[in-house]
Short mmCIF file of C-alpha atoms in Angstrom, two decimals:
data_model
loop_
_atom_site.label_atom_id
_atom_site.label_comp_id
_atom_site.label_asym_id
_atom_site.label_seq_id
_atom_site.Cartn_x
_atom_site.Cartn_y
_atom_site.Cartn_z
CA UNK C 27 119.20 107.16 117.68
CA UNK C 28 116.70 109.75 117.69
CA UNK C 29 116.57 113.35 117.03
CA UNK C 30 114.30 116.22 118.17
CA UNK C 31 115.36 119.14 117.52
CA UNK C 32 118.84 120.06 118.16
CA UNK C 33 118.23 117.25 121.35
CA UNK C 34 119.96 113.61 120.37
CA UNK C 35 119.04 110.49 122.14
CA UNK C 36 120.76 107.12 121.70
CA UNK C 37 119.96 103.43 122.69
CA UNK C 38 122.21 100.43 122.65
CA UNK C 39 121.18 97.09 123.82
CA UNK C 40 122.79 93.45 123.53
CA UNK C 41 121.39 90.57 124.60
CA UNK C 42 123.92 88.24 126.63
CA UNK C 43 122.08 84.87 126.96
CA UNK C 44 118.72 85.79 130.01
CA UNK C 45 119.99 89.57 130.14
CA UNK C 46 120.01 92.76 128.34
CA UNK C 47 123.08 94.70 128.67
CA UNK C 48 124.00 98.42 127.25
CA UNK C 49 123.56 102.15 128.40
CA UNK C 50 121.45 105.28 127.31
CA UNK C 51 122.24 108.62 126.22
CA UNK C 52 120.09 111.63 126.64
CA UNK C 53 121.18 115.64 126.85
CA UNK C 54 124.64 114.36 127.21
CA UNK C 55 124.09 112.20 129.94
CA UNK C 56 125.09 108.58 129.90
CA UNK C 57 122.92 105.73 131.62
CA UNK C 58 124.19 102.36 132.13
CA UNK C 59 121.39 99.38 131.87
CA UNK C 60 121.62 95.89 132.96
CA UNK C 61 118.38 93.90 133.18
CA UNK C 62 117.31 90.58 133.47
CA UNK C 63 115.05 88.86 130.55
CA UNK C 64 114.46 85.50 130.61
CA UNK C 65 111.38 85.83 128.31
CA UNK C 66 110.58 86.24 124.68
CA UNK C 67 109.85 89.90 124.95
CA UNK C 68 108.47 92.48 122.00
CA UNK C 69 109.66 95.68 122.25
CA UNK C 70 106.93 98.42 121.54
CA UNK C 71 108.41 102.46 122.47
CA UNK C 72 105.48 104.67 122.44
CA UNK C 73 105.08 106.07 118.62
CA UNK C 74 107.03 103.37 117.19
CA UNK C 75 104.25 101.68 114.82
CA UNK C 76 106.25 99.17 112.88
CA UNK C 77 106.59 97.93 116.69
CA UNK C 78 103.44 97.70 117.40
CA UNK C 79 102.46 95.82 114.21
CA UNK C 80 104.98 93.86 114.42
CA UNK C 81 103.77 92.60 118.00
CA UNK C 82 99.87 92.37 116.42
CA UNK C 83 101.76 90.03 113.14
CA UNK C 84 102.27 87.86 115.73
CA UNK C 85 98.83 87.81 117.14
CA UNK C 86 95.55 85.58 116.26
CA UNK C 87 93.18 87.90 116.07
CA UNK C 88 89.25 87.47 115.84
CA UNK C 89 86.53 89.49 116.12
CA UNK C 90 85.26 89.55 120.01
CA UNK C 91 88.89 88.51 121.29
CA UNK C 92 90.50 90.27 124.42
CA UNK C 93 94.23 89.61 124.72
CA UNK C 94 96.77 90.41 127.47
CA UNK C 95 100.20 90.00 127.15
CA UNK C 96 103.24 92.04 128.10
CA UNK C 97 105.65 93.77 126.31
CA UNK C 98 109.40 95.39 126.83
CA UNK C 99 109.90 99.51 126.61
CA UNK C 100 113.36 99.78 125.64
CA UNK C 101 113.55 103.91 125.90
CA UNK C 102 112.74 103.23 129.75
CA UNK C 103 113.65 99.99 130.43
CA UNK C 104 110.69 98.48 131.89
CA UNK C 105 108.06 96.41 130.81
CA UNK C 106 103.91 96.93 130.50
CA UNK C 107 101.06 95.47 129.83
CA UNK C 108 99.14 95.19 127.08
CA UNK C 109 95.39 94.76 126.71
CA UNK C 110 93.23 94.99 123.84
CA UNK C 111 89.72 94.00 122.25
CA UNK C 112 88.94 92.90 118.90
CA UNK C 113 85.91 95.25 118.32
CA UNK C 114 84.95 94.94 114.81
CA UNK C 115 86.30 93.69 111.22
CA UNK C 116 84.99 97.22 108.67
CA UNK C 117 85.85 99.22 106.24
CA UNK C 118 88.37 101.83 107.39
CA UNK C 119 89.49 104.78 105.37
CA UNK C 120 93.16 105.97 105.71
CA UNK C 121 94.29 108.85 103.17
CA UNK C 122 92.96 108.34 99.84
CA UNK C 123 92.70 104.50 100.14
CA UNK C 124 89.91 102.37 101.94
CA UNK C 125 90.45 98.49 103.34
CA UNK C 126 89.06 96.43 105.71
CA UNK C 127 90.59 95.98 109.38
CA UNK C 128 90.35 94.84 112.73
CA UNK C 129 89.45 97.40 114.88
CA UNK C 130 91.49 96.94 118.42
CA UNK C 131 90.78 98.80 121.22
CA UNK C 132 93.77 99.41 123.57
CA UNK C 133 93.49 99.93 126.66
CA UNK C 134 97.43 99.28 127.47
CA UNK C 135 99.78 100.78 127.72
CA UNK C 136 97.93 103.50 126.07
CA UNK C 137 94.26 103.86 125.13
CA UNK C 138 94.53 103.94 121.39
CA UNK C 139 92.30 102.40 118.56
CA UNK C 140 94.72 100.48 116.06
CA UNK C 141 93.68 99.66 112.19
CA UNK C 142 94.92 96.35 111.22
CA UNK C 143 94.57 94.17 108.37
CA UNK C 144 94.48 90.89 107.45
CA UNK C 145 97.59 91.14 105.54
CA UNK C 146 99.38 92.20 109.05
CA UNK C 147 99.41 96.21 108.34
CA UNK C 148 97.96 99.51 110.49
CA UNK C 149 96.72 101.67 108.49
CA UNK C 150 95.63 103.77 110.95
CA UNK C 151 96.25 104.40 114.84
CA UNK C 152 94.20 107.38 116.73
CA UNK C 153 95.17 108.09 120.21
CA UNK C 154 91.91 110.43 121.11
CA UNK C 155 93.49 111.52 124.63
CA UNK C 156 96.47 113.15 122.50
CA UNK C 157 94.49 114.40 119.75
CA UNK C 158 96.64 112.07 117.79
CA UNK C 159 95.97 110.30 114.53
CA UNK C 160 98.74 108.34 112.34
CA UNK C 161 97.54 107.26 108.93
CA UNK C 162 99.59 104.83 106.66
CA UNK C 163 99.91 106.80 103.74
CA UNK C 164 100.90 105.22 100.03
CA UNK C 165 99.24 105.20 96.53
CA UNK C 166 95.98 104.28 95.70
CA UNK C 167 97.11 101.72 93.25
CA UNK C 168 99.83 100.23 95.14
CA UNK C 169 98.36 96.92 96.55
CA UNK C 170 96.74 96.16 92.34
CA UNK C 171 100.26 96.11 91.14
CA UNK C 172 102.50 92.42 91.64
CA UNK C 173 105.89 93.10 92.64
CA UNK C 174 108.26 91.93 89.74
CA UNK C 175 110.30 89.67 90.97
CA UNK C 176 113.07 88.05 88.87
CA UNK C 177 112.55 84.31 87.46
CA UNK C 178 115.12 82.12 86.91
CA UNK C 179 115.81 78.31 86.01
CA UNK C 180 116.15 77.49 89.73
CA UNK C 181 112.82 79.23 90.60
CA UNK C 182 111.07 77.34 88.07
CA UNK C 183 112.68 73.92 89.40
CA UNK C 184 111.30 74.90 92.52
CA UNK C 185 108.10 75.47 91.80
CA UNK C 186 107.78 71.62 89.55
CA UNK C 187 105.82 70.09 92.57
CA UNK C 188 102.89 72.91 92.60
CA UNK C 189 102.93 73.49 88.54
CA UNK C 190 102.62 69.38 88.63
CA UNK C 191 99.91 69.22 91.01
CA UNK C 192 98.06 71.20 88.36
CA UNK C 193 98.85 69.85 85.73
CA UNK C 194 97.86 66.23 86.53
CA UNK C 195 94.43 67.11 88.03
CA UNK C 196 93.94 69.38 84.92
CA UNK C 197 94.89 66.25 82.16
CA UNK C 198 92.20 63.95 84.65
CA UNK C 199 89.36 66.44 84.09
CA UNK C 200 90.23 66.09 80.49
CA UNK C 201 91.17 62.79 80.52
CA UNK C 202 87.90 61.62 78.34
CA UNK C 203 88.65 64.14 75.63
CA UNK C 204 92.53 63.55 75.35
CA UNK C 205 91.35 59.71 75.08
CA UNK C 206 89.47 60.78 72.42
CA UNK C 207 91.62 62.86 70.64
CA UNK C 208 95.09 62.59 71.59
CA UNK C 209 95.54 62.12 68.05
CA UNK C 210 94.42 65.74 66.65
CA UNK C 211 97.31 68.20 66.78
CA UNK C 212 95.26 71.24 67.34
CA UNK C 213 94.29 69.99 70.31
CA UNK C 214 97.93 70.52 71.62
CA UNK C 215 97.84 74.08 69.46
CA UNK C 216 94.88 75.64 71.02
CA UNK C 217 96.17 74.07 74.78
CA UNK C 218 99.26 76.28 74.21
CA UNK C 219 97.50 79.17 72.57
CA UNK C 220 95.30 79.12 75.53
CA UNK C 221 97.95 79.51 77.44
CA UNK C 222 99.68 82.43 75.80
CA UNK C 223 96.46 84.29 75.79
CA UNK C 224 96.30 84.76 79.61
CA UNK C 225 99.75 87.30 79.94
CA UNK C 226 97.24 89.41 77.45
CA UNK C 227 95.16 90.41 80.61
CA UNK C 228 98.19 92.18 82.00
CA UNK C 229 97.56 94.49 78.77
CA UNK C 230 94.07 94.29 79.12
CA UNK C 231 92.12 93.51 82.56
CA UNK C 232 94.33 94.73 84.73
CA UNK C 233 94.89 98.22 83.68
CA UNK C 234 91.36 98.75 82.99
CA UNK C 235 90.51 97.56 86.47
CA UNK C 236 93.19 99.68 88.02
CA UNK C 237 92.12 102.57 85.94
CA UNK C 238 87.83 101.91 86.87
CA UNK C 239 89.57 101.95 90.55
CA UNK C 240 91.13 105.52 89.94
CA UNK C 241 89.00 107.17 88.58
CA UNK C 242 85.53 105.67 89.91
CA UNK C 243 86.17 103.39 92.91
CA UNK C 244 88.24 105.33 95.24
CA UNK C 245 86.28 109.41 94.85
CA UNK C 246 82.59 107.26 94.72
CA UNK C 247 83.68 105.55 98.25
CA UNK C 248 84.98 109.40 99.53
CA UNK C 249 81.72 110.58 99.08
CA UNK C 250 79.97 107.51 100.82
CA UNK C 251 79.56 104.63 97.95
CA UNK C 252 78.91 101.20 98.33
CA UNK C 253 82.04 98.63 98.11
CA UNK C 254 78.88 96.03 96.94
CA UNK C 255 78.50 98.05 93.69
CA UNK C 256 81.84 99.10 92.56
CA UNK C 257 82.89 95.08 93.52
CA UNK C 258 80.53 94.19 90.47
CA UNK C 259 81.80 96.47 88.18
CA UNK C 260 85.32 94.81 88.89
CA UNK C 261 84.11 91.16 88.76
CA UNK C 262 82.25 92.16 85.64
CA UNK C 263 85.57 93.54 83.94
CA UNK C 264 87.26 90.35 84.65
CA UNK C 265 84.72 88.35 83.32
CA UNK C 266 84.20 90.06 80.33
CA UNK C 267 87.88 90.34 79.22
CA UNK C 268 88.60 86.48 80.32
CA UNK C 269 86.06 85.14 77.84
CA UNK C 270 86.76 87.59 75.14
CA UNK C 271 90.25 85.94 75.18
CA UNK C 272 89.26 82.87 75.41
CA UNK C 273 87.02 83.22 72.33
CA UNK C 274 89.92 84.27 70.30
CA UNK C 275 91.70 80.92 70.10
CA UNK C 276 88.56 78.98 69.95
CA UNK C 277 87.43 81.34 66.86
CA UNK C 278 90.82 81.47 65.25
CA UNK C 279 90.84 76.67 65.11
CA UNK C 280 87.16 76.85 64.63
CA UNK C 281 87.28 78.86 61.44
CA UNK C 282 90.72 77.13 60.04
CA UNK C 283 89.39 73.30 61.16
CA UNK C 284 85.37 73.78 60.64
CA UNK C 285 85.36 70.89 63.32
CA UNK C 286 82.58 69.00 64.30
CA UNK C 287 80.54 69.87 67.30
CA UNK C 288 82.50 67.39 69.74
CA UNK C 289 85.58 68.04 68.59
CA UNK C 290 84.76 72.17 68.36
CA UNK C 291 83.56 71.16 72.96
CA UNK C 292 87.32 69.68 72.88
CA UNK C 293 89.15 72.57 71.66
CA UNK C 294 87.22 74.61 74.18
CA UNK C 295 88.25 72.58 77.25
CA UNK C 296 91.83 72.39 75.93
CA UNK C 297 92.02 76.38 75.19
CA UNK C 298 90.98 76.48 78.75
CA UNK C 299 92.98 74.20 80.15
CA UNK C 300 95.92 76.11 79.16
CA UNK C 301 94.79 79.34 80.16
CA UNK C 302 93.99 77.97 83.75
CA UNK C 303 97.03 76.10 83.54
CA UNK C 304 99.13 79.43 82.96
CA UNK C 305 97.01 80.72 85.44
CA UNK C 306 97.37 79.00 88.25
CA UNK C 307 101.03 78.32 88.45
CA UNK C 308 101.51 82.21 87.99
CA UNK C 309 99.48 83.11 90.79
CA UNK C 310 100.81 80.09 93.17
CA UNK C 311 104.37 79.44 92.06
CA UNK C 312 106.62 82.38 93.82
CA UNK C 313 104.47 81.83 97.26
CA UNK C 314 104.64 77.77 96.69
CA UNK C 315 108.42 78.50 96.81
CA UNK C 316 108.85 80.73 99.98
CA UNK C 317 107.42 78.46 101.49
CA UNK C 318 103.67 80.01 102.52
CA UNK C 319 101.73 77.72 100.66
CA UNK C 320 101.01 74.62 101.39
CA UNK C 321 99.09 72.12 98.77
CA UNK C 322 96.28 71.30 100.77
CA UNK C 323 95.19 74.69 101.46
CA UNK C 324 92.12 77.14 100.40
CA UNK C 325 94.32 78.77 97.76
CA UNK C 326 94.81 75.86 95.87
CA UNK C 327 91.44 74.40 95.97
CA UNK C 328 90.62 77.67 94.68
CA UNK C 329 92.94 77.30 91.84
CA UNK C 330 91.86 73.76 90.76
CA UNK C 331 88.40 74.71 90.21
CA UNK C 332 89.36 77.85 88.32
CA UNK C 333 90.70 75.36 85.88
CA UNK C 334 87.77 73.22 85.53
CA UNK C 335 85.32 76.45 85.71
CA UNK C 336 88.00 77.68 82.41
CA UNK C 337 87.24 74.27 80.61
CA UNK C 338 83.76 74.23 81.16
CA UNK C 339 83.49 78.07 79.90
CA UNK C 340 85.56 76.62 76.91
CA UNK C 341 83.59 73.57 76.32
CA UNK C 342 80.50 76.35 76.18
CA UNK C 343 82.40 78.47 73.83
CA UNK C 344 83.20 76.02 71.49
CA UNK C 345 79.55 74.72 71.70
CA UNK C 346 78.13 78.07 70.61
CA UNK C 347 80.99 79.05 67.47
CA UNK C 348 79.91 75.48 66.11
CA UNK C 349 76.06 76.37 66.61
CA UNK C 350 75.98 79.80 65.02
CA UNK C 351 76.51 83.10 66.02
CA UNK C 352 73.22 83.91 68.20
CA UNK C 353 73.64 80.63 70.25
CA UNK C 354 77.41 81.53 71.16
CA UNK C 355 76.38 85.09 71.88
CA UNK C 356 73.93 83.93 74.20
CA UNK C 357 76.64 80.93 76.06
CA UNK C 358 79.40 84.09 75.85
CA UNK C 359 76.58 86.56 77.79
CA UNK C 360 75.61 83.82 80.51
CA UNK C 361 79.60 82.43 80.80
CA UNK C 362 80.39 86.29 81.47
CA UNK C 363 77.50 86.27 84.29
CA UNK C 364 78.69 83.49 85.73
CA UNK C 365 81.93 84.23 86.15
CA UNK C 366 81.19 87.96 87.29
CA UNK C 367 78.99 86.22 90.09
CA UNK C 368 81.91 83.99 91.22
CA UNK C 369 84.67 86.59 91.44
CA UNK C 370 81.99 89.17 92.75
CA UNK C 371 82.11 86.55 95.95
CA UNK C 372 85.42 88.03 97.34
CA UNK C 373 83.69 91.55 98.33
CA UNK C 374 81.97 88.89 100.87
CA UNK C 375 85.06 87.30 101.95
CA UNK C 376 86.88 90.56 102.28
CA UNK C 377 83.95 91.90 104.46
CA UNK C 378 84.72 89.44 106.82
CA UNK C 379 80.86 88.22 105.88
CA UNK C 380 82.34 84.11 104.60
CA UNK C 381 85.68 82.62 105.59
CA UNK C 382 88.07 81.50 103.19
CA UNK C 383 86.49 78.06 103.40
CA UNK C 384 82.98 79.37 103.08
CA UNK C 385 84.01 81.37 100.50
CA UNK C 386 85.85 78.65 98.43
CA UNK C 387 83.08 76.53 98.65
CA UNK C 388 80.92 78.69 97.66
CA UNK C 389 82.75 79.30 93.98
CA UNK C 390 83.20 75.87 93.40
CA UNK C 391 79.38 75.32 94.08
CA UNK C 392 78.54 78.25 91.42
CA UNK C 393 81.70 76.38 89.33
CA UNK C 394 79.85 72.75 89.40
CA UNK C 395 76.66 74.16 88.79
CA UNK C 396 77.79 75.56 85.75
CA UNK C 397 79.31 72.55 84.62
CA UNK C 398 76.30 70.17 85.42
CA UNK C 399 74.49 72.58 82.69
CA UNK C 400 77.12 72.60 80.19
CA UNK C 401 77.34 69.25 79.98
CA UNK C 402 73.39 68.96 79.40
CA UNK C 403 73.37 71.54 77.28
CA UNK C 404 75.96 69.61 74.92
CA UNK C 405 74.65 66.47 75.55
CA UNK C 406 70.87 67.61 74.27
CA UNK C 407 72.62 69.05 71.47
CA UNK C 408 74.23 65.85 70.16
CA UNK C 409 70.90 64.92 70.19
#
């Protein structure tokens, strides 16, 4: 039903089998419709957006692609085609908010320019013969906060075969240190402390980026900023707070144990282990379970070398606490770099610059790189 003004209009359709059946209803005047549709149709009345994007979900969309197709108009009855270019993949403003979308040139049914994102949305739709422009409005901060979701025994039964995956690729990485020291309880302490530490970033990292994003981010790319530069600043927040907490552990066994230098490299890896750990079966588990995630996919290689890149940065950690405080400032400095660098790659990803394979590789280049000079750098040591 819709309403303008004092006017009503009404619609009902049911599909029998190839046909749509009903009648229409406009200034009191009743229209029968019987039509033949054989087809998988979409349905797409002009000024009905969530139509349209619902007809573009379903589309594989690349920069430099023209697609036809044809599409049902309910309100009338008939069908029309569609035709539209991929122009460009940019930065697009809508409101108060910036992302980056496919820009798609329509040329029918109606000459428009539609907005869409990789995460199936318009945010914006101008019809320039009408004058018209309709801008997805919501708040700033929106898309940086997870949806709570509730989490119960089922879910987490559900999600054993992802949380495994990591697990058992996570105890062979370590596999030469727990041979070594399966026998030292703090090495199971510091694996759960790590752990614990990384629900701290919800307290910590993420409101800080949020607020950086509020107050700095979204006015400095109003008045004509670069995303390059304000993309640091975020990596660099993560970075900073993620091996802050890390230290904490580390510190806290390093100062009660006064471990040797290997064993002070072990209770890095296993602090980090357990933060990656908690980690990645957070950010993978509820998608694992719905069912749009698959194991062998770009997400999860991502994950699994987030997990060696937060052993390595512990092995570092506990390298520098057991060789005095300028050595670890320097390790905590360069681990912070590092891992500003790797999460600073996404700005590239999100500009459509890499794909997500390029991109993943990529990171776990910088990530192996990192650990080929940890490991000399503790190796020289024990020298």
């Amino acid at each position: 039903k819709l309403v303008f003004g004092d006017q009503l209009q009404s619609l009902y359709l049911k599909k029998n089998k190839d046909s749509l059946t009903g009648y229409y209803i406009a200034n009191d005047q009743r229209q029968e419709i019987s039509r033949p549709m054989p087809e998988p149709l979409f349905a797409a009345d002009n000024y009905m957006i969530d139509q349209l994007e619902a007809f573009l979900a379903f589309q594989d969309i690349s920069v430099g692609d023209t697609i036809s197709s044809t599409i049902i108009i309910p309100q009338v009855m008939a069908t029309s085609a569609v035709n539209f270019a991929v122009e460009d993949y940019r930065l697009v403003r809508y409101g108060n908010v910036f992302d980056s979308a496919y820009v798609c040139h329509f040329f029918q049914p109606i000459e428009q320019m539609v907005y869409f994102t990789k995460d199936k949305r318009i945010v914006r739709l101008e019809q320039t013969s009408q004058n018209l422009t309709v801008i997805l409005k919501e708040s700033p901060l929106e898309k940086m906060t997870p949806p709570k979701q509730p989490f119960s025994f089922i879910d987490f039964i559900k999600r054993i075969p992802i949380y495994l995956v990591f697990l058992i690729l996570g105890i062979i990485f370590s596999s030469a240190f727990i041979w070594k020291y399966y026998r030292k309880p703090e090495i199971y302490v510091i694996f759960v402390l790590g752990g614990l530490i990384y629900p701290a970033l919800h307290l910590t990292q993420f409101p800080l980026q949020k607020w950086y994003s509020a107050q700095y981010v979204l006015p400095g790319m109003q008045a004509g900023g670069s995303i390059y530069l304000y993309a640091a600043i975020i990596a660099l927040i993560a970075g900073l707070i993620q091996m802050t907490l890390k230290l904490i552990p580390i510190s806290i066994m390093s100062f009660w144990k006064r471990p040797k230098q290997p064993l002070a490299v072990a209770l890095g890896v296993f602090c980090g282990f357990g933060f990656g750990l908690y980690e990645a079966c957070s950010v993978t588990g509820a998608v694992y379970q719905a069912g749009k995630l698959a194991v062998f996919s770009w997400p999860i290689f991502h994950q699994i070398f987030a997990i060696i890149f937060h052993m390595i940065s512990g092995a570092a950690l506990g390298y520098g606490i057991n060789r005095g405080f300028r050595h670890l400032f320097v390790v905590w400095s360069i681990l912070i770099l590092v891992s500003t660098a790797a999460n600073y790659m996404f700005v590239f990803l999100n500009k459509g610059i890499l794909d997500a394979g390029a991109h993943e590789l990529l990171v776990a280049a910088i990530f192996l790189i990192t650990l080929l000079v940890v490991y000399i750098m503790v190796k020289r040591a024990r020298h």
